[in-house]
XYZ file of C-alpha atoms in Angstrom:
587
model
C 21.038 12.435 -1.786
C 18.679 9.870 -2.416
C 18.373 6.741 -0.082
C 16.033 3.580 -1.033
C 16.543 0.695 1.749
C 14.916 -2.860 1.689
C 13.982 -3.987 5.081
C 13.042 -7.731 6.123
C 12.075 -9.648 9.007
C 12.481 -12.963 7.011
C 11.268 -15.005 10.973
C 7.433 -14.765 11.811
C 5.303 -13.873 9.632
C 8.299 -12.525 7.037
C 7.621 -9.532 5.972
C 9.187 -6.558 3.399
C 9.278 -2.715 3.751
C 10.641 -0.375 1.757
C 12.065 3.448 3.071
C 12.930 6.013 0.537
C 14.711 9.053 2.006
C 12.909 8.462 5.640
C 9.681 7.582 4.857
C 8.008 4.328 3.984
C 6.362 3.912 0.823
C 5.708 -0.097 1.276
C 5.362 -2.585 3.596
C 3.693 -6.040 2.996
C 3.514 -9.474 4.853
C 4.455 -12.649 2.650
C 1.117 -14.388 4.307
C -1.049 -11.654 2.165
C 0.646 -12.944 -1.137
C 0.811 -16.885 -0.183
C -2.614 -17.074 1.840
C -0.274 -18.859 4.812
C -1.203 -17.451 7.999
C 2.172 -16.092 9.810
C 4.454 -17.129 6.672
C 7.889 -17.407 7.652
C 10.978 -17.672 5.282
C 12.629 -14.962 3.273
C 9.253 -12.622 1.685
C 10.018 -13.165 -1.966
C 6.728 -12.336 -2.941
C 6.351 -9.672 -0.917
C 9.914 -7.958 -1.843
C 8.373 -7.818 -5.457
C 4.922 -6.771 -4.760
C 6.781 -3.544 -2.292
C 9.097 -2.794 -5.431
C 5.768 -3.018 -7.551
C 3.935 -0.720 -4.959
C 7.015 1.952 -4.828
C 7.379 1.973 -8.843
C 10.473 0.929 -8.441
C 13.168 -2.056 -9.501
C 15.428 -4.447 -7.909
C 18.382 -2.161 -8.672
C 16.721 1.259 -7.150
C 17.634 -0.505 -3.854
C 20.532 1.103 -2.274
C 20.668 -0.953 1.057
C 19.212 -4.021 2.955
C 18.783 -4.400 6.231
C 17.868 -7.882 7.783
C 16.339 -7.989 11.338
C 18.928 -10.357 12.741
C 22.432 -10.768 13.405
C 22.528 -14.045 15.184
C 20.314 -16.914 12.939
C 18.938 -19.111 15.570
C 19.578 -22.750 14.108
C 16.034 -23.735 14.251
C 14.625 -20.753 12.549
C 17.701 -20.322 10.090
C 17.065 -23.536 8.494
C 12.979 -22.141 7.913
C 14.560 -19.127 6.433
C 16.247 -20.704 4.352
C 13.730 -23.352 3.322
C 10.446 -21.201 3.818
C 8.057 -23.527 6.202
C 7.780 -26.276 3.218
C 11.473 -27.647 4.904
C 9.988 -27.492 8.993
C 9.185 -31.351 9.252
C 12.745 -32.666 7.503
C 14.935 -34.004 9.625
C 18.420 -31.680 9.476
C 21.633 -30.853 11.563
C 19.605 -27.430 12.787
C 16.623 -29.613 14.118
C 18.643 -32.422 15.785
C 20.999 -29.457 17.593
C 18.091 -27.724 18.355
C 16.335 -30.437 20.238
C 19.450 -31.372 21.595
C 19.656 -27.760 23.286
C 15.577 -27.771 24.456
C 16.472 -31.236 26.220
C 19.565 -30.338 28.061
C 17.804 -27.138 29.442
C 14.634 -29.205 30.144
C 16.613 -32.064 32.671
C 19.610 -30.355 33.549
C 19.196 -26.788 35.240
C 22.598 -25.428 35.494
C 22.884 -25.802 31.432
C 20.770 -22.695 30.976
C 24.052 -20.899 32.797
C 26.386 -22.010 30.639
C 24.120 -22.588 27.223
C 24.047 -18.650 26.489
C 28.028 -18.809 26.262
C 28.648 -22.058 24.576
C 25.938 -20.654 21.688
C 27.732 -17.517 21.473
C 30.789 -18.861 20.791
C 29.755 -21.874 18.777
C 27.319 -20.261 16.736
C 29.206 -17.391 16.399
C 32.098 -18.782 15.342
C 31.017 -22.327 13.226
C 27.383 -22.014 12.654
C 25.816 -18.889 11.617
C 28.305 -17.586 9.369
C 27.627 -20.659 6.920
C 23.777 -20.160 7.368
C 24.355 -16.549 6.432
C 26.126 -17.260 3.483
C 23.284 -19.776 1.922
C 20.903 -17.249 2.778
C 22.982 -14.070 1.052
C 23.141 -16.486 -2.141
C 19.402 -17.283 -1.598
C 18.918 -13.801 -1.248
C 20.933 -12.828 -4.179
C 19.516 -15.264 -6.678
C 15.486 -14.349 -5.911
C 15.675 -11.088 -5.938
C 18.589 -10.185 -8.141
C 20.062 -7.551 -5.709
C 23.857 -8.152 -4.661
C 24.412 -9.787 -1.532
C 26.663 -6.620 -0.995
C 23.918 -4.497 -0.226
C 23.287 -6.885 3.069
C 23.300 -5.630 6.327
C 22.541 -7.727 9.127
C 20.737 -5.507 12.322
C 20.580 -6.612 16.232
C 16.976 -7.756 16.535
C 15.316 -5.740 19.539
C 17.651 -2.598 18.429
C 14.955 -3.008 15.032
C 12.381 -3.151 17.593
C 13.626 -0.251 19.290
C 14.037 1.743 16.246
C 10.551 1.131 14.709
C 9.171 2.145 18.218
C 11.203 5.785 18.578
C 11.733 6.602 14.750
C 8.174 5.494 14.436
C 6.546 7.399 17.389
C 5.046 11.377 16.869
C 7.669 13.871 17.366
C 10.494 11.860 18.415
C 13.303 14.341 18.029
C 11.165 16.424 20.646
C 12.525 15.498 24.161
C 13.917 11.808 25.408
C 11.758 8.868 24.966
C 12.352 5.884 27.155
C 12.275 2.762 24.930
C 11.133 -0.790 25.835
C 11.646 -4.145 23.716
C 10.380 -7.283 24.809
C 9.562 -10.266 22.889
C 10.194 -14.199 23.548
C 13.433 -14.012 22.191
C 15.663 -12.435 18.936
C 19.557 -12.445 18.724
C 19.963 -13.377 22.524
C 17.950 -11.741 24.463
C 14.239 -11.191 25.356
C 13.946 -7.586 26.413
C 15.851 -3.963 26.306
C 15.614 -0.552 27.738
C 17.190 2.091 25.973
C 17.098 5.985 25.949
C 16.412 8.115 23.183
C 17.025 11.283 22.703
C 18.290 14.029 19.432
C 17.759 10.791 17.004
C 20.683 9.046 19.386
C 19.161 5.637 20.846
C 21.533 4.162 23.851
C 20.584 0.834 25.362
C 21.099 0.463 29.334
C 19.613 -2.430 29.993
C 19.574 -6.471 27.947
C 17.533 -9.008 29.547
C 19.155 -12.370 27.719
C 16.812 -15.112 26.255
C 15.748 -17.356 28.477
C 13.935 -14.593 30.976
C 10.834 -14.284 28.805
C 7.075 -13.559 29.711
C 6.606 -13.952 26.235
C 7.634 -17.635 26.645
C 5.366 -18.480 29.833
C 2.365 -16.857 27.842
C 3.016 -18.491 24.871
C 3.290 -21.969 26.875
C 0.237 -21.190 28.608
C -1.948 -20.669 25.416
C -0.553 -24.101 24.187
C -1.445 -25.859 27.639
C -5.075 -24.640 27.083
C -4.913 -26.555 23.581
C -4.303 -23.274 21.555
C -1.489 -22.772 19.305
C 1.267 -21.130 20.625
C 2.799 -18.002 18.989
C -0.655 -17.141 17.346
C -3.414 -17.282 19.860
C -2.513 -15.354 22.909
C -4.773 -12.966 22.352
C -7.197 -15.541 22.665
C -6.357 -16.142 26.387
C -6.024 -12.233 26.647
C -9.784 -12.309 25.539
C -11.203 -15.206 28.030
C -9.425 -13.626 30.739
C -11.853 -11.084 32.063
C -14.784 -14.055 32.289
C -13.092 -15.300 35.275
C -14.073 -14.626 38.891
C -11.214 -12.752 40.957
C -11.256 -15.011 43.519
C -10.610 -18.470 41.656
C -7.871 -16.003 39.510
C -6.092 -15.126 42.818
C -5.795 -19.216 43.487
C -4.130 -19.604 40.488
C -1.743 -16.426 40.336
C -1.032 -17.108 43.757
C 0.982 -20.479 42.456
C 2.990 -18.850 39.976
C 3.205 -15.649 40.561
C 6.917 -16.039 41.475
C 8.391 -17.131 38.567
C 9.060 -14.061 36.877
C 10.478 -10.876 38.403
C 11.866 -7.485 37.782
C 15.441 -7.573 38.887
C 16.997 -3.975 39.940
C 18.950 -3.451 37.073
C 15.296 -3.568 34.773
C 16.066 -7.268 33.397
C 13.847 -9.982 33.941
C 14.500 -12.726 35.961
C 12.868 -16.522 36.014
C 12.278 -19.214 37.971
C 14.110 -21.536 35.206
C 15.216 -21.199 32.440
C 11.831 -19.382 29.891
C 12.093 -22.668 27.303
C 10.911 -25.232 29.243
C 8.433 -23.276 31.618
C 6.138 -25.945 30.213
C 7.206 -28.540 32.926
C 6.205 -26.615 35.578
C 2.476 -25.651 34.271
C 0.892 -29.090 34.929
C 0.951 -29.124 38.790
C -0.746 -25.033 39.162
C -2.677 -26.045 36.440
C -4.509 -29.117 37.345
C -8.223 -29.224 37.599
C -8.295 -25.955 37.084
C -10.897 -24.112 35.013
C -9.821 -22.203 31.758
C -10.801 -18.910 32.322
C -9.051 -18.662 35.325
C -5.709 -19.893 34.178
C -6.364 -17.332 31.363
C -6.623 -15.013 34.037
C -3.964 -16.078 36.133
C -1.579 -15.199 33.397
C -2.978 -12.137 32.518
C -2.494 -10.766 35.440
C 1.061 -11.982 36.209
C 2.095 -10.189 32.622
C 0.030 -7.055 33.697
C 1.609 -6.926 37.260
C 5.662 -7.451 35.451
C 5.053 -5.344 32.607
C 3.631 -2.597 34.711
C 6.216 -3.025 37.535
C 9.343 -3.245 34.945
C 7.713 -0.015 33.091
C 6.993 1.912 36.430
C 10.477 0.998 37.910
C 12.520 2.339 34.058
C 11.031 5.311 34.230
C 11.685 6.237 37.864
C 15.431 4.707 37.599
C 15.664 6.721 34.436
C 13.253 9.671 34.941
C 12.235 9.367 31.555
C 8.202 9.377 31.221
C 7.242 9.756 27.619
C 7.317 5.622 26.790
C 7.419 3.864 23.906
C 7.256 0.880 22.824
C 7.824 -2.922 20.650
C 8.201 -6.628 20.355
C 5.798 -8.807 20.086
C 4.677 -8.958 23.960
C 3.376 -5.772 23.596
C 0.328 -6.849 21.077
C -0.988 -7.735 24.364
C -3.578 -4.523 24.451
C -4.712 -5.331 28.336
C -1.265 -5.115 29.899
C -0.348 -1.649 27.564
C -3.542 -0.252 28.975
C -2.315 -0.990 32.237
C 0.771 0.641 31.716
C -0.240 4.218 30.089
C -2.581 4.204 33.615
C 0.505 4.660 35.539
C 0.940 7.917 37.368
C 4.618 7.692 36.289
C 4.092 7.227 32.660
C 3.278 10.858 30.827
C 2.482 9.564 27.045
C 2.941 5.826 25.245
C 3.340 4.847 22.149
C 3.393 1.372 21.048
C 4.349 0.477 17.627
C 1.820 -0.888 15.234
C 1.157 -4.737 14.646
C 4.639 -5.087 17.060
C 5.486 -8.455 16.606
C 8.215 -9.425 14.569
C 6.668 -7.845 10.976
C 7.656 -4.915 12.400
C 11.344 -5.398 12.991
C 11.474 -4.988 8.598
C 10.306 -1.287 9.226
C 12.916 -1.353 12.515
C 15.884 -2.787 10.134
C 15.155 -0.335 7.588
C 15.275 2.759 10.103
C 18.475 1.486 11.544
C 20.661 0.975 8.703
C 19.113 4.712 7.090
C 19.717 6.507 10.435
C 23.586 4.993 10.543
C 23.765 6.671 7.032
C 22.269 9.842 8.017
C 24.329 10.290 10.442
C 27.802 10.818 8.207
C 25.547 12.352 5.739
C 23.330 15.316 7.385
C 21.478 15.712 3.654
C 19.335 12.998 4.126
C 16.364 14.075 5.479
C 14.913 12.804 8.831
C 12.879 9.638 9.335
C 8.961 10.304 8.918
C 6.933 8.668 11.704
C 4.348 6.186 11.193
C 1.156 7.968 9.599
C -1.882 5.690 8.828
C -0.598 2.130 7.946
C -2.060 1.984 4.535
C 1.096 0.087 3.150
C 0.119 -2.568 0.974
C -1.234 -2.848 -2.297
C -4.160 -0.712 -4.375
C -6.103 -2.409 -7.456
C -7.505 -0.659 -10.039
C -10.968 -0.479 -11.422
C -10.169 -2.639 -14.334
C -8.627 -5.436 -12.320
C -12.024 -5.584 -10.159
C -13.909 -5.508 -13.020
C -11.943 -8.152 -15.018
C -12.131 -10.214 -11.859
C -16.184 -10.009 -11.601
C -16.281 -10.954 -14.992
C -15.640 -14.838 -14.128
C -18.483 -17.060 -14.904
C -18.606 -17.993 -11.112
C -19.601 -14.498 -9.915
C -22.157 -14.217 -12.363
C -25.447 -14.782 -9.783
C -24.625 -11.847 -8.269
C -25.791 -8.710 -8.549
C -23.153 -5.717 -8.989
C -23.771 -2.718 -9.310
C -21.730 0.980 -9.273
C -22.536 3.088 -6.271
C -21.563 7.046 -7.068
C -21.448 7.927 -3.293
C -20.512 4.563 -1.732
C -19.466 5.604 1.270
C -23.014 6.914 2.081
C -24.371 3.666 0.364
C -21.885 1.759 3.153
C -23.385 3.746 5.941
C -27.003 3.248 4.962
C -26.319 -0.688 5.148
C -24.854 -0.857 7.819
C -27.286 1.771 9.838
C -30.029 -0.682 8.563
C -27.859 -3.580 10.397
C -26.206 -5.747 7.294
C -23.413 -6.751 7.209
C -20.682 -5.454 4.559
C -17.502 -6.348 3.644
C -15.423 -3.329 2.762
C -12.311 -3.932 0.237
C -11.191 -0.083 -0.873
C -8.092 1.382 -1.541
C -4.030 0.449 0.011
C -4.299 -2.477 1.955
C -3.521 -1.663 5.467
C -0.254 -3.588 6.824
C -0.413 -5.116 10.212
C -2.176 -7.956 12.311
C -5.291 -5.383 12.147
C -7.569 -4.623 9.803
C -7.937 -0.813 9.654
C -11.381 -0.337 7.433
C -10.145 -0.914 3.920
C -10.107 -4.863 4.564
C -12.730 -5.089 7.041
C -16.466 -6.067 7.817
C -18.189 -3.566 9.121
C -21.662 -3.604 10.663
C -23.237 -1.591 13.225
C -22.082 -1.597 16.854
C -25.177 -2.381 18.854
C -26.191 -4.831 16.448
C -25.585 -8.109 18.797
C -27.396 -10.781 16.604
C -24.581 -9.526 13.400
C -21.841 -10.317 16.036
C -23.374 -14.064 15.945
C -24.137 -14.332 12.409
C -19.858 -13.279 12.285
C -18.895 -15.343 14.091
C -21.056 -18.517 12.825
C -21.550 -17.692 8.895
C -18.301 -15.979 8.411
C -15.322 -16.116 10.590
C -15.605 -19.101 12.951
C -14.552 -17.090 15.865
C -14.413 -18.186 19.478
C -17.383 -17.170 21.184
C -15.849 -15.247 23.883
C -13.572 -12.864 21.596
C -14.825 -9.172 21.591
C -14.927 -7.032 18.781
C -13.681 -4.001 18.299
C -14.590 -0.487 17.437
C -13.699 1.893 14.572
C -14.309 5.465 16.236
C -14.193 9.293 15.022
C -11.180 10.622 16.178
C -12.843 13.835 17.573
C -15.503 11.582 19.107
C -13.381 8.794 21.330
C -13.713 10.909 24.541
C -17.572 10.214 24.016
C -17.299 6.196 23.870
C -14.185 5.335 25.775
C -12.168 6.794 28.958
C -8.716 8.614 27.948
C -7.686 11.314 30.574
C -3.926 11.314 29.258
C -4.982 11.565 25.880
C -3.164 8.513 24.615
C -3.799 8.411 20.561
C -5.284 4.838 19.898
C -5.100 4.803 15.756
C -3.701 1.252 15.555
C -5.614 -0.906 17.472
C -2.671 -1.471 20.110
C -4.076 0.108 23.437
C -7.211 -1.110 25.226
C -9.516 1.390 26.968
C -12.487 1.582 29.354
C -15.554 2.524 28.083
C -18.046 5.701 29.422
C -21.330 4.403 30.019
C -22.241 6.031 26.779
C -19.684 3.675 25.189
C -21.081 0.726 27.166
C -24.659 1.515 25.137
C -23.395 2.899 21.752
C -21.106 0.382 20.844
C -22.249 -2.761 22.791
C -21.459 -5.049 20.301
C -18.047 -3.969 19.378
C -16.564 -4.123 22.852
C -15.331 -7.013 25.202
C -18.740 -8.151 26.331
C -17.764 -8.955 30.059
C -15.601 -6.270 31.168
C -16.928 -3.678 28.110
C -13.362 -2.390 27.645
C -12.413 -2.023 24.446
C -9.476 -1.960 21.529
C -10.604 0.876 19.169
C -9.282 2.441 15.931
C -9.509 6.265 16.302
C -9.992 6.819 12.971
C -8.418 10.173 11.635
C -9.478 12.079 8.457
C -5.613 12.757 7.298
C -4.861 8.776 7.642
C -8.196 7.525 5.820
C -10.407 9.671 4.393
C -13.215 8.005 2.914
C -13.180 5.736 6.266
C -13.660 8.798 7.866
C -16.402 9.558 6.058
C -18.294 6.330 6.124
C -18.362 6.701 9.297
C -19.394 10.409 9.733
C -22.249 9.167 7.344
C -23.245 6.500 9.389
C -23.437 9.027 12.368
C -25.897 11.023 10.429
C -28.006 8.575 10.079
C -27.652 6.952 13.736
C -26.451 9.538 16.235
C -23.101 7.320 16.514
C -19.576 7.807 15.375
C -18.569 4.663 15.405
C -18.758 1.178 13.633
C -17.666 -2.165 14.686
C -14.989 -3.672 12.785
C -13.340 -6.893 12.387
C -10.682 -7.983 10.047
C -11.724 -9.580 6.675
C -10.497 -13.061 6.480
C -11.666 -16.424 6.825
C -11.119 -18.298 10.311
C -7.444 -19.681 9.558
C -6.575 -17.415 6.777
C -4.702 -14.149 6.834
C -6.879 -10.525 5.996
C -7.586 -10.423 1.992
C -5.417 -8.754 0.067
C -6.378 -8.966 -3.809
C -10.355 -8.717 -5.248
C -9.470 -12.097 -5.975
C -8.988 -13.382 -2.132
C -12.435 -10.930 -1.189
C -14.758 -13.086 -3.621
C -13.665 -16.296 -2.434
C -13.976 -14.989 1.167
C -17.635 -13.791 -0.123
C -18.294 -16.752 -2.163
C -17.547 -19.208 0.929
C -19.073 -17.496 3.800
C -22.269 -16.256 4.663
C -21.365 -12.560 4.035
C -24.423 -11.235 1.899
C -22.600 -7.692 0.928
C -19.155 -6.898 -0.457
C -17.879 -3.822 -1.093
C -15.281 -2.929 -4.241
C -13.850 0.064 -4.382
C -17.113 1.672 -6.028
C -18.719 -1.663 -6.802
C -21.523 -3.268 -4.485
C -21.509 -7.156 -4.830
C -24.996 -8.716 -3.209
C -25.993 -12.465 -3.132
C-alpha cells in the first residue's frame, strides 16, 4: 500500500515536507521561496515547490498532518493572514494582550489562565480559526480539507526526534521536547520503544527556559526568537567570575521539579519584568553568560535526572531549545547519558517532518504493509536546478562582466581555491533543508585563513564580530580535529565539541575563537558525495580534512535557494567566486 502524507508547521518559519511510504522525499521552508527570514503563515509556496520536487500532484496526497491541535490566538490569526496581517488590529491581538497583561500584574492569573484557555479556546475559539484555515487550506492548494489532521505539537517534536534518530526500533530511547511553548505546554519526556512512543511527563506553558532566553536576547537589544545563538556565541568571552555575579541572581528561577517538569519563579511570559534589576550595569558578555549557564546547568540536570528516574540512556532529542549546541554538548558529556541524538534544524520547521511521521505511524499501525519510517539521512531536501536554468539565468545582460567558465573536475577546481585562500561560494545540487547550510549553499574558504573570516564578515555577511564559524570535517577524520570519546555522530551541525590541540591549529578560523570549541559538520560520503570529495581534495593539497563553512545568505536574508538568489547574493557582496553546479562565476 502506498502512503503519500503532507506535513506542515504553518508557525515559525512555516515549513512543508512530504513522506512517501516512510521516507521523506521533500522538505522546504516558505522563507527559501519568499526571501522572508523565519516566514510564518501556511507554506503555500513551499507545498508546491515539495509536490514539484517529489514529481508529484496535489491529488497524490493521501494525508495531512498539521503540527498543532490547539491555534494559539495570536499566532492563528498570522496563519491565517501570513505576517502581511501582524500589525492590524483584530479580536486575536486585543485577547492576546489582554492575557500577557493579566499575567504581567496579577500573579495568581497564571494558575487559573491555563484552565480558562482550555476551556474557552477549546470550546469558542479555535474551532472557528480551524475552520478559516481548512477553507484557506483547501482553496490554495486544492487538496480537501478532509485529508486534515491536526497533531499535538511536542508529540511532532517527539516523533521527528525517535522516528528520525539511527536505529530507533533497536532498544528504548528516552525522548525530550522542549521549546517556549506549542499546544500548552513547554516540554515532554516520553519513552520509546518497538515504534510505541509513551509520554510520562508534560511541563505546561508558562515553565519555559526557552522564554527566559528568548527575553534575555531581546534585553541585550537582539531580536528575540532569532538571535539566541547570538548570546550562545558571546557567552564564552566573559570572565567566570563576573558570570558567577550574575547567575548567582537568577539562578533560582527555573528548576527541575521531581516529577521532570520545569518549574518557574513566575509565570515564563513576563520573565521580562524581573531582568532589569540582575541586569543593571551589567556588562553584556556576562549576562550572555549568566544565561548560558543557567540553561546548561537545567538542561543537564532535567536530562541527568530522566534518565536515572527512567533508566533509559540512549537520548534523543527536539524543540527549538535544543538548537542551543553549548548546552547539548553539555548533556552527551554526562556519565549517565550513553548516545544523543538531536534532531536536525529542531525548531519548529521540524515539527512538518514530526506531523508527517505521526499521522503515517498511526496508519501503520492497523496496516503492518506499510513499510517502516526511514531515519533522517543527509538533509538534502530542497530543490535541484538544472544546467539549462543556470545557464539561462547567466545569460542576463547584468551578469555579463563576469567571467564564466565550465570546470570538468570542479570539485578539485573548489579545493585548489580555496587551498590558495579565496573565498568561494558553492551552489551545487538539492538544497539542504534546515537553519544550516550543509556545503551545497555555503561559502567555503580555508580554515586557518583568519583575514577570509574578516573579509566574511565585512564584504559579505555583516556578521557580529564575536560569532565563530564553523567547520565542515571528513567523517573518518573528526577524532583528529575535535574531542568525541562517546562517539556522538555530529552530521547536522547540532552538537558542539572541544577541539584537540591539532584542531585548535588546523581549523583556527572555523572554530569559536575564545573557547576554540566548535559546531562541525562531519561530512559523510553516502550523505554528500561530491562534498566529500571537495574536501578530500582540499586535504591533498593541504594536509587538512576540513573546510570552514558558513551558510550562503546575505546578513538578514535566509540561505539561497535558486541560481537566481546566488547572483544577487554575488552581485551585492564582496564575494569574488561563485560556484554553479559545474560553472565558475569570477568578478
Amino acid at each position: 500500500m502506498k502512503m503519500i502524507i503532507l506535513g506542515i508547521n504553518a508557525s515559525h518559519c512555516a515549513t512543508a515536507a512530504l513522506l512517501k511510504d516512510g521516507k521523506i522525499l521533500s522538505c522546504i521552508s516558505e522563507e527559501r521561496l519568499t526571501g522572508v527570514k523565519n516566514q510564518s503563515g501556511l507554506p503555500i509556496k513551499a507545498i508546491e515547490k515539495a509536490l514539484t520536487e517529489s514529481r508529484l500532484k496535489s491529488s497524490d496526497v493521501d494525508k495531512v498532518a498539521f503540527s498543532f491541535e490547539d491555534m494559539a490566538i495570536n499566532s492563528g490569526f498570522s496563519v491565517l493572514g501570513g505576517d502581511e496581517g501582524k500589525n492590524k488590529i483584530t479580536l486575536g491581538s486585543v485577547v492576546w494582550y489582554a492575557k500577557e497583561w493579566l499575567l504581567a500584574n496579577i500573579n495568581f492569573t497564571r494558575y487559573i489562565y491555563p484552565v480558562v484557555q482550555k476551556i474557552f479556546y477549546t470550546y469558542f475559539v479555535f474551532p472557528q480559526l480551524k475552520e478559516r484555515l481548512l477553507e484557506k487550506f483547501e482553496k490554495e492548494t486544492k487538496i480537501s480539507k478532509e485529508k486534515v489532521e491536526f497533531v499535538d505539537h511536542h508529540n511532532a517534536h517527539a516523533y521527528s526526534a525517535y522516528f528520525g534518530s539511527p536505529n530507533y526500533w533497536k532498544g528504548k530511547r528516552l525522548i525530550l521536547t522542549l521549546d517556549a511553548m506549542g499546544d500548552n505546554a513547554c516540554a515532554t519526556v516520553s519513552i520509546g520503544d518497538k515504534e510505541v512512543i509513551k509520554r510520562i511527563a508534560t511541563t505546561p506553558f508558562g515553565n519555559s527556559i526557552g522564554d527566559l532566553y528568548a527575553y534575555v536576547t531581546h534585553y541585550l537589544g537582539m531580536k528575540m526568537g532569532e538571535h539566541e545563538y547570538k548570546v550562545m556565541g558571546m557567552a564564552p568571552y566573559a570572565n567566570e567570575k563576573y558570570v558567577d555575579k550574575v547567575y548567582q541572581k537568577i539562578k533560582d528561577w527555573i528548576w527541575v521539579n521531581k516529577n521532570l517538569t520545569f518549574g518557574t519563579k513566575v509565570f515564563s511570559h513576563v520573565f521580562y519584568k524581573l531582568l532589569d534589576k540582575p541586569f543593571k550595569n551589567e556588562r553584556f558578555d556576562n549576562i550572555s553568560g549568566a544565561i548560558q549557564k543557567l540553561t546548561e546547568e537545567v538542561m543537564t540536570e532535567w536530562a541527568k535526572t530522566t534518565v536515572q528516574k527512567t533508566k533509559v540512556q540512549d537520548v534523543v532529542c527536539a524543540g527549538g531549545v535544543f538548537m542551543n549546541v553549548k548546552a547539548n554538548e553539555k548533556i552527551g558529556e554526562l556519565s549517565e547519558v550513553k548516545s544523543l541524538f538531536v534532531f536536525p534544524s529542531c525548531g519548529d520547521e521540524s515539527t512538518s517532518i514530526g506531523a508527517a511521521y505521526f499521522v503515517y505511524q498511526q496508519n501503520r499501525y492497523s496496516d503492518k504493509n506499510l513499510p517502516r519510517i526511514e531515519p533522517v539521512e543527509g538533509l538534502y531536501f530542497g530543490p535541484g536546478f538544472s544546467t539549462e536554468i543556470i545557464l539561462k539565468e547567466l545569460s542576463k545582460k547584468k551578469y555579463k562582466n563576469y567571467k564564466v567558465e565550465k570546470i570538468k573536475d570542479m570539485e578539485k577546481g573548489i579545493a585548489k581555491l580555496i587551498s590558495e585562500r579565496k573565498i568561494v561560494a558553492r551552489f551545487a545540487g538539492r538544497m539542504e533543508w534546515g537553519a544550516r547550510a550543509l556545503g551545497n549553499r555555503s561559502i567555503l574558504t580555508h580554515p586557518q585563513n583568519l583575514e577570509g573570516v574578516r573579509d566574511i564578515n565585512e564584504q559579505i555577511k555583516s556578521r557580529d564580530f564575536w560569532m565563530p564559524f564553523a567547520p565542515s570535517i571528513l567523517s573518518e577524520k573528526m577524532d583528529k580535529y575535535v574531542i568525541n570519546q562517546k562517539r556522538i555522530p555530529g552530521p547536522y551541525m547540532v552538537l558542539a565539541y572541544e577541539t584537540t590541540d591539532e584542531g585548535k591549529e588546523k581549523l583556527r578560523a572555523a572554530i569559536h575563537q575564545y573557547d576554540f570549541s566548535a559546531r562541525p559538520q562531519e561530512v559523510k560520503r553516502e550523505h554528500n558525495p561530491s562534498y566529500h570529495k571537495l574536501i578530500s581534495e582540499f586535504e591533498k593539497l593541504t594536509g587538512i580534512g576540513a573546510v570552514l563553512n558558513t551558510s550562503f545568505n546575505l546578513h538578514g536574508f535566509p540561505i539561497v535557494c535558486t541560481p537566481e538568489d546566488a547572483l544577487y547574493v554575488f552581485e551585492n557582496s564582496g564575494l569574488e567566486y561563485l560556484v554553479l553546479e559545474n560553472f565558475l562565476v569570477s568578478k
